Short mmCIF file of C-alpha atoms in Angstrom, two decimals:
data_model
loop_
_atom_site.label_atom_id
_atom_site.label_comp_id
_atom_site.label_asym_id
_atom_site.label_seq_id
_atom_site.Cartn_x
_atom_site.Cartn_y
_atom_site.Cartn_z
CA MET A 1 34.17 -86.99 -10.54
CA ASN A 2 31.17 -86.82 -8.20
CA PRO A 3 29.53 -89.97 -6.86
CA SER A 4 26.01 -90.50 -8.15
CA PRO A 5 22.95 -90.06 -5.93
CA GLN A 6 22.35 -93.81 -6.21
CA LEU A 7 25.81 -94.50 -4.79
CA MET A 8 25.23 -92.02 -1.98
CA THR A 9 21.99 -93.86 -1.15
CA LEU A 10 23.84 -97.19 -0.97
CA ARG A 11 26.52 -95.62 1.21
CA MET A 12 23.99 -94.03 3.58
CA LEU A 13 22.14 -97.32 3.90
CA SER A 14 25.39 -99.16 4.60
CA GLY A 15 26.46 -96.50 7.07
CA ALA A 16 23.15 -96.85 8.89
CA PHE A 17 23.64 -100.60 9.33
CA ILE A 18 27.26 -100.19 10.44
CA GLY A 19 26.41 -97.24 12.69
CA GLY A 20 23.56 -99.21 14.24
CA ILE A 21 25.97 -101.94 15.28
CA ALA A 22 28.31 -99.37 16.80
CA ILE A 23 25.45 -97.66 18.67
CA PHE A 24 23.96 -100.79 20.22
CA THR A 25 27.46 -102.00 21.11
CA GLY A 26 28.02 -98.72 22.94
CA LEU A 27 24.67 -99.11 24.69
CA MET A 28 25.69 -102.53 25.95
CA VAL A 29 28.46 -100.85 27.95
CA VAL A 30 25.70 -99.10 29.91
CA VAL A 31 23.37 -102.11 30.07
CA ALA A 32 26.00 -104.65 31.14
CA PRO A 33 29.04 -102.66 32.33
CA GLU A 34 30.92 -105.62 33.81
CA VAL A 35 34.18 -106.57 32.11
CA ILE A 36 33.91 -110.35 32.00
CA VAL A 37 35.32 -112.43 29.18
CA PRO A 38 32.70 -114.94 28.01
CA GLU A 39 33.23 -118.67 27.95
CA PRO A 40 35.45 -119.97 25.12
CA TRP A 41 32.52 -121.66 23.38
CA VAL A 42 30.70 -118.30 23.18
CA ILE A 43 33.74 -116.66 21.62
CA ALA A 44 34.10 -119.54 19.14
CA VAL A 45 30.41 -119.42 18.19
CA LEU A 46 30.44 -115.65 17.69
CA LEU A 47 33.62 -115.59 15.61
CA GLY A 48 32.37 -118.58 13.62
CA LEU A 49 29.13 -116.75 12.89
CA VAL A 50 31.06 -113.67 11.79
CA ALA A 51 33.11 -115.81 9.39
CA VAL A 52 30.06 -117.62 8.02
CA SER A 53 28.17 -114.36 7.51
CA ALA A 54 31.14 -112.88 5.62
CA ILE A 55 31.36 -115.91 3.34
CA LEU A 56 27.61 -115.96 2.78
CA SER A 57 27.69 -112.25 2.00
CA LEU A 58 30.32 -112.81 -0.67
CA VAL A 59 28.38 -115.74 -2.14
CA LEU A 60 25.25 -113.58 -2.38
CA VAL A 61 26.95 -111.32 -4.93
CA GLY A 62 26.87 -114.28 -7.30
CA THR A 63 23.07 -114.46 -7.02
CA LEU A 64 22.80 -111.11 -8.76
CA PRO A 65 21.24 -111.84 -12.17
CA ALA A 66 23.35 -110.98 -15.20
CA ALA A 67 22.20 -107.88 -17.05
CA ASP A 68 21.12 -108.01 -20.67
CA GLN A 69 22.88 -105.93 -23.30
CA GLY A 70 21.46 -102.41 -23.24
CA THR A 71 20.07 -102.67 -19.72
CA THR A 72 19.80 -99.26 -18.09
CA MET A 73 21.05 -98.27 -14.67
CA SER A 74 17.46 -97.79 -13.46
CA GLU A 75 16.77 -101.44 -14.32
CA VAL A 76 19.95 -102.77 -12.70
CA LEU A 77 19.99 -100.72 -9.51
CA PRO A 78 16.94 -102.26 -7.77
CA LYS A 79 18.46 -105.73 -8.23
CA VAL A 80 21.78 -104.59 -6.79
CA GLN A 81 20.06 -102.80 -3.90
CA SER A 82 18.08 -105.87 -2.88
CA VAL A 83 21.22 -108.03 -2.84
CA HIS A 84 23.12 -105.26 -1.03
CA ILE A 85 20.48 -104.97 1.70
CA MET A 86 20.43 -108.74 2.16
CA ARG A 87 24.23 -108.72 2.48
CA LEU A 88 24.05 -105.97 5.12
CA ALA A 89 21.42 -107.86 7.11
CA ILE A 90 23.37 -111.13 7.00
CA MET A 91 26.58 -109.41 8.08
CA GLU A 92 24.77 -107.67 10.95
CA ALA A 93 23.25 -110.89 12.33
CA PRO A 94 26.23 -112.10 14.41
CA ALA A 95 26.42 -108.80 16.28
CA LEU A 96 22.72 -109.00 17.08
CA LEU A 97 23.02 -112.60 18.19
CA ALA A 98 25.89 -111.55 20.46
CA VAL A 99 23.41 -109.43 22.42
CA VAL A 100 21.23 -112.50 22.95
CA LEU A 101 24.21 -114.61 23.99
CA MET A 102 25.32 -111.85 26.35
CA PHE A 103 22.05 -112.09 28.28
CA LEU A 104 22.15 -115.89 28.29
CA GLY A 105 25.43 -115.84 30.18
CA GLU A 106 25.56 -116.08 33.97
CA GLU A 107 27.05 -112.62 34.25
CA PRO A 108 26.24 -110.42 31.22
CA SER A 109 29.12 -108.33 29.93
CA TRP A 110 29.45 -105.91 27.03
CA ILE A 111 32.65 -107.75 26.05
CA THR A 112 30.49 -110.50 24.53
CA VAL A 113 28.96 -108.03 22.09
CA VAL A 114 32.30 -106.43 21.25
CA ILE A 115 33.74 -109.83 20.30
CA ALA A 116 31.24 -110.05 17.44
CA ALA A 117 30.66 -106.36 16.71
CA VAL A 118 34.23 -105.26 16.05
CA PRO A 119 35.09 -107.90 13.40
CA THR A 120 31.61 -107.47 11.93
CA ILE A 121 32.09 -103.73 11.47
CA VAL A 122 35.56 -104.22 9.97
CA LEU A 123 34.31 -106.88 7.56
CA MET A 124 31.28 -104.80 6.59
CA LEU A 125 33.56 -101.89 5.75
CA LEU A 126 35.81 -104.16 3.68
CA LEU A 127 33.27 -106.45 2.01
CA VAL A 128 29.94 -104.64 1.82
CA PHE A 129 30.35 -100.85 2.14
CA PRO A 130 30.09 -99.66 -1.49
CA HIS A 131 33.63 -98.60 -2.32
CA GLU A 132 35.16 -99.31 -5.71
CA GLY A 133 36.12 -102.92 -4.95
CA VAL A 134 32.59 -103.85 -3.86
CA LEU A 135 31.08 -102.05 -6.84
CA ARG A 136 33.42 -103.94 -9.20
CA ARG A 137 32.26 -107.22 -7.63
CA TYR A 138 28.65 -106.26 -8.40
CA GLU A 139 29.67 -105.20 -11.90
CA ARG A 140 31.35 -108.55 -12.60
CA ALA A 141 28.14 -110.33 -11.59
CA LEU A 142 26.04 -108.00 -13.75
CA ASP A 143 28.37 -108.39 -16.73
CA ALA A 144 28.59 -112.19 -16.45
CA GLY A 145 26.19 -112.61 -19.38
CA GLY A 146 28.30 -110.50 -21.72
CA ALA A 147 26.75 -107.10 -21.07
CA ARG A 148 28.96 -104.09 -20.45
CA THR A 149 27.08 -102.13 -17.77
CA GLN A 150 29.91 -99.85 -16.58
CA PHE A 151 28.13 -100.06 -13.25
CA THR A 152 31.10 -98.96 -11.14
CA ASP A 153 32.14 -96.07 -13.34
CA LYS A 154 28.57 -94.77 -13.59
CA LEU A 155 28.04 -94.85 -9.83
CA LEU A 156 31.41 -93.22 -9.18
CA GLY A 157 30.58 -90.48 -11.72
CA ARG A 158 33.32 -91.37 -14.18
CA VAL A 159 30.95 -91.79 -17.13
CA ALA A 160 27.52 -90.36 -17.85
#
C-alpha cells in the first residue's frame, strides 16, 4: 500500500507551506528577540483570524465541483489541487499578518507571531495536510453528484 505520486506531491506542497510558517516564525526570534506579550486586542484579532481561516478552509472543500461518472483521476486531480492550494494559502494568512502586526506594535516581539503561527500549524496539520480524513472530505465533495471516484483509496494506493 504505497501512496501515489500525486499524493506525495500534495503532501510536499502542504509541508512546504507549513514549514514556511515554522521557518519565518523562527526567524522572528532573531529579528525581534524581545519577549513581550502583545496587547489583548492583537491576540484577539490573531486568534480570530486563525479561526476564520480554518472555517473558510473547510467551506472551500464544498466548492470542489462534483465529478461525473467515469471521470478519471487525471481529470479530478487538478481541481482538487487548486482548491487545496487555496486552502493552504488561506490558512497561512493569519501567520503572515502576525508579522505585520508585530512590526506595528510599539515594541516588536516574536511572541506576536507565535500566537498565530502555532495554532495555524496545528490546524493546517489537522484540516489541510492530506491525510486520510482530508482526502475523504475531498472525495465526498467529488462524489456529491453520484459518481464513485474512490479518490482516497486511489491516492493512498489501495486500489489501482
